[in-house]
Structure formats: C-alpha cells, structure tokens
mmCIF file of C-alpha atoms and ligand atoms in Angstrom:
data_model
loop_
_atom_site.group_PDB
_atom_site.id
_atom_site.type_symbol
_atom_site.label_atom_id
_atom_site.label_comp_id
_atom_site.label_asym_id
_atom_site.label_seq_id
_atom_site.Cartn_x
_atom_site.Cartn_y
_atom_site.Cartn_z
ATOM 1 C CA MET A 1 9.624 -79.419 -1.599
ATOM 2 C CA ASP A 2 7.745 -81.285 1.511
ATOM 3 C CA CYS A 3 8.306 -78.612 4.076
ATOM 4 C CA ILE A 4 5.717 -76.768 5.053
ATOM 5 C CA PHE A 5 6.484 -73.345 6.185
ATOM 6 C CA CYS A 6 9.160 -73.281 3.111
ATOM 7 C CA ARG A 7 5.130 -73.592 1.663
ATOM 8 C CA ILE A 8 4.336 -70.836 3.144
ATOM 9 C CA ILE A 9 7.292 -68.660 2.159
ATOM 10 C CA ALA A 10 6.620 -69.352 -1.490
ATOM 11 C CA GLY A 11 3.041 -68.384 -0.915
ATOM 12 C CA GLU A 12 2.266 -71.968 -2.371
ATOM 13 C CA ILE A 13 -0.059 -72.119 0.884
ATOM 14 C CA PRO A 14 -2.291 -69.651 1.890
ATOM 15 C CA SER A 15 -1.524 -67.451 5.878
ATOM 16 C CA ALA A 16 -2.374 -65.177 8.093
ATOM 17 C CA LYS A 17 0.883 -63.219 7.961
ATOM 18 C CA LEU A 18 2.159 -60.585 10.338
ATOM 19 C CA TYR A 19 5.327 -59.841 9.233
ATOM 20 C CA GLU A 20 7.381 -60.510 6.685
ATOM 21 C CA ASP A 21 10.911 -59.144 5.837
ATOM 22 C CA ASP A 22 14.226 -60.155 3.639
ATOM 23 C CA SER A 23 14.708 -63.134 6.049
ATOM 24 C CA ILE A 24 11.967 -64.275 8.707
ATOM 25 C CA LEU A 25 8.093 -64.129 7.588
ATOM 26 C CA ALA A 26 5.308 -64.537 11.331
ATOM 27 C CA PHE A 27 2.018 -66.033 10.617
ATOM 28 C CA LYS A 28 -0.426 -66.371 12.701
ATOM 29 C CA ASP A 29 -0.462 -70.550 14.316
ATOM 30 C CA VAL A 30 -3.683 -72.353 12.378
ATOM 31 C CA SER A 31 -4.734 -74.186 16.041
ATOM 32 C CA PRO A 32 -4.259 -71.403 18.012
ATOM 33 C CA GLN A 33 -3.504 -72.793 21.494
ATOM 34 C CA ALA A 34 -4.371 -69.286 22.972
ATOM 35 C CA PRO A 35 -5.941 -65.994 21.883
ATOM 36 C CA VAL A 36 -2.713 -64.886 20.482
ATOM 37 C CA HIS A 37 -0.454 -67.320 18.796
ATOM 38 C CA PHE A 38 1.925 -66.810 15.977
ATOM 39 C CA LEU A 39 4.612 -68.537 14.555
ATOM 40 C CA VAL A 40 7.912 -66.668 13.516
ATOM 41 C CA ILE A 41 10.031 -68.446 11.461
ATOM 42 C CA PRO A 42 13.684 -67.858 9.016
ATOM 43 C CA LYS A 43 13.309 -67.653 5.673
ATOM 44 C CA GLU A 44 16.193 -70.608 5.392
ATOM 45 C CA HIS A 45 15.117 -74.007 6.360
ATOM 46 C CA ILE A 46 17.280 -74.298 9.273
ATOM 47 C CA PRO A 47 14.532 -77.803 10.857
ATOM 48 C CA SER A 48 15.515 -77.189 14.072
ATOM 49 C CA ALA A 49 17.230 -75.901 16.712
ATOM 50 C CA ASN A 50 19.664 -78.791 16.992
ATOM 51 C CA ALA A 51 21.240 -77.141 13.053
ATOM 52 C CA LEU A 52 22.066 -73.809 14.161
ATOM 53 C CA THR A 53 25.083 -72.983 14.056
ATOM 54 C CA ALA A 54 27.238 -70.142 14.626
ATOM 55 C CA GLU A 55 27.026 -69.216 10.705
ATOM 56 C CA ASN A 56 23.254 -69.353 10.254
ATOM 57 C CA VAL A 57 22.467 -67.892 13.704
ATOM 58 C CA GLY A 58 21.803 -64.221 13.349
ATOM 59 C CA VAL A 59 18.597 -64.463 12.130
ATOM 60 C CA VAL A 60 17.559 -66.246 15.956
ATOM 61 C CA ALA A 61 18.659 -61.981 17.125
ATOM 62 C CA HIS A 62 16.583 -61.209 14.355
ATOM 63 C CA ILE A 63 13.170 -62.729 15.385
ATOM 64 C CA PHE A 64 14.050 -61.769 19.236
ATOM 65 C CA GLU A 65 13.963 -58.602 18.184
ATOM 66 C CA THR A 66 10.586 -58.771 15.952
ATOM 67 C CA ILE A 67 9.071 -60.479 17.663
ATOM 68 C CA PRO A 68 8.345 -57.314 20.171
ATOM 69 C CA LYS A 69 7.063 -54.965 17.700
ATOM 70 C CA ILE A 70 4.356 -57.693 16.186
ATOM 71 C CA ALA A 71 3.156 -58.616 20.195
ATOM 72 C CA ALA A 72 2.736 -54.599 20.336
ATOM 73 C CA GLN A 73 0.753 -54.690 16.848
ATOM 74 C CA LEU A 74 -1.412 -57.503 18.729
ATOM 75 C CA GLY A 75 -1.462 -55.229 21.761
ATOM 76 C CA VAL A 76 -0.147 -58.061 24.423
ATOM 77 C CA THR A 77 3.205 -56.593 25.948
ATOM 78 C CA ASP A 78 3.201 -60.404 27.942
ATOM 79 C CA TYR A 79 3.289 -63.378 26.299
ATOM 80 C CA ARG A 80 5.721 -66.352 26.437
ATOM 81 C CA ILE A 81 7.906 -67.755 23.357
ATOM 82 C CA VAL A 82 8.661 -71.229 23.140
ATOM 83 C CA ASN A 83 10.425 -74.176 20.563
ATOM 84 C CA ASN A 84 9.919 -77.042 21.041
ATOM 85 C CA CYS A 85 12.651 -78.368 19.414
ATOM 86 C CA GLY A 86 12.771 -83.079 18.289
ATOM 87 C CA GLU A 87 10.116 -85.166 18.437
ATOM 88 C CA ALA A 88 9.618 -86.021 22.524
ATOM 89 C CA ALA A 89 9.218 -82.326 22.987
ATOM 90 C CA GLY A 90 5.612 -81.272 20.531
ATOM 91 C CA GLN A 91 8.367 -80.682 17.156
ATOM 92 C CA THR A 92 5.866 -81.749 14.658
ATOM 93 C CA VAL A 93 6.731 -78.935 11.759
ATOM 94 C CA HIS A 94 10.572 -79.714 10.794
ATOM 95 C CA HIS A 95 10.935 -75.977 10.188
ATOM 96 C CA LEU A 96 12.483 -73.806 12.812
ATOM 97 C CA HIS A 97 10.138 -71.899 14.152
ATOM 98 C CA PHE A 98 9.321 -70.253 17.371
ATOM 99 C CA HIS A 99 5.540 -69.728 19.032
ATOM 100 C CA ILE A 100 3.709 -66.402 20.669
ATOM 101 C CA LEU A 101 1.336 -66.806 22.855
ATOM 102 C CA ALA A 102 -0.677 -64.863 24.848
ATOM 103 C CA GLY A 103 -3.868 -63.012 25.923
ATOM 104 C CA ARG A 104 -4.101 -65.905 28.324
ATOM 105 C CA ASN A 105 -2.189 -66.646 31.690
ATOM 106 C CA LEU A 106 -0.194 -69.213 30.743
ATOM 107 C CA GLY A 107 0.342 -72.342 33.384
ATOM 108 C CA TRP A 108 3.849 -73.134 34.535
ATOM 109 C CA PRO A 109 5.465 -75.655 33.908
ATOM 110 C CA PRO A 110 4.062 -76.577 30.660
ATOM 111 C CA GLY A 111 3.051 -79.456 29.366
HETATM 112 P P1 DGP B 201 5.208 -77.388 16.764
HETATM 113 O O1 DGP B 201 4.736 -78.993 17.253
HETATM 114 O O2 DGP B 201 5.970 -77.094 17.316
HETATM 115 O O3 DGP B 201 5.981 -78.504 15.631
HETATM 116 O O4 DGP B 201 4.444 -77.263 16.104
HETATM 117 C C1 DGP B 201 4.452 -76.396 14.665
HETATM 118 C C2 DGP B 201 2.913 -76.120 14.344
HETATM 119 O O5 DGP B 201 2.390 -75.880 13.114
HETATM 120 C C3 DGP B 201 1.647 -76.540 15.714
HETATM 121 O O6 DGP B 201 1.379 -75.351 16.277
HETATM 122 C C4 DGP B 201 0.074 -76.108 14.239
HETATM 123 C C5 DGP B 201 1.281 -75.052 13.332
HETATM 124 N N1 DGP B 201 1.168 -74.958 11.043
HETATM 125 C C6 DGP B 201 1.087 -76.375 10.951
HETATM 126 N N2 DGP B 201 0.371 -76.834 9.918
HETATM 127 C C7 DGP B 201 0.019 -74.948 9.429
HETATM 128 C C8 DGP B 201 -0.370 -75.339 8.638
HETATM 129 O O7 DGP B 201 -0.407 -74.567 7.072
HETATM 130 N N3 DGP B 201 -0.042 -72.713 8.150
HETATM 131 C C9 DGP B 201 -0.108 -72.231 9.744
HETATM 132 N N4 DGP B 201 -0.650 -70.591 9.881
HETATM 133 N N5 DGP B 201 0.162 -73.169 10.979
HETATM 134 C C10 DGP B 201 0.831 -74.552 10.628
#
C-alpha cells in the first residue's frame, strides 16, 4: 500500500486521531498551517474530488456533517474547509481529504 493516508487508516502510521467511524477518519495535520488544522478523509481510497461519483459521493456529506462536531469539540465555530484537487491546486497526497483550518484570521483570496 503506497498511499500514506491508507496506511494511517490501517494503523501502520501513527496519527493524532480526533474522530473515527466506519467510513471516515479525522486526524491532526502533521504540518499545521493554523492553530487548529486537521484533516478528514474517507476510509475508501478516493484519489481526489475528480474521482467522486454518484456511487461514492455520500461519504462527502457524512464528512461535512461531522466537521462541525469535531470543530465544536476543539472549541471553534469559525473555520475554513479546503480541498486541494490536483497538483497545480496544491494536492500532495492523492487520497481525498478536507483540511479544516481555524484559530487565526484566514486571508482571502488564498495563495
Ligand atoms: P494536500 O497538500 O492538500 O494534499 O495536503 C496533504 C496534507 O497531509 C498536508 O497538509 C500534510 C499532511 N500529511 C502528509 N503526510 C502526513 C502524515 O503522515 N500524517 C499527518 N498527520 N499528516 C500528513
């Protein structure tokens, strides 16, 4: 298995887990860009947003309903959700993931 996030899901690489259920996992980003920075990923290996289909997109709704609960546990109500799709957009790990950033003022537009 050469996907780093699949290896995190499998427990082969340690992570600071914040939430886990049958279909998704949330854990702190190893390279935080804000005081609060965590990732939420589907357990199914979906390479990017470009690989979403009618069959697998339901997990994205589950991710989005779970994000506010995790944020609330961390004491934040204002946050940014980021998905980098494709290398030119900044995607470095080719397993669908959503960044949640909070705890500082976030500029717009992003770089
Ligand atoms: P992106 O550039 O959008 O593909 O974001 C990938 C993020 O994944 C990046 O912010 C760093 C994070 N990351 C990469 N490897 C690991 C790891 O082994 N553990 C954790 N916790 N995060 C990782």
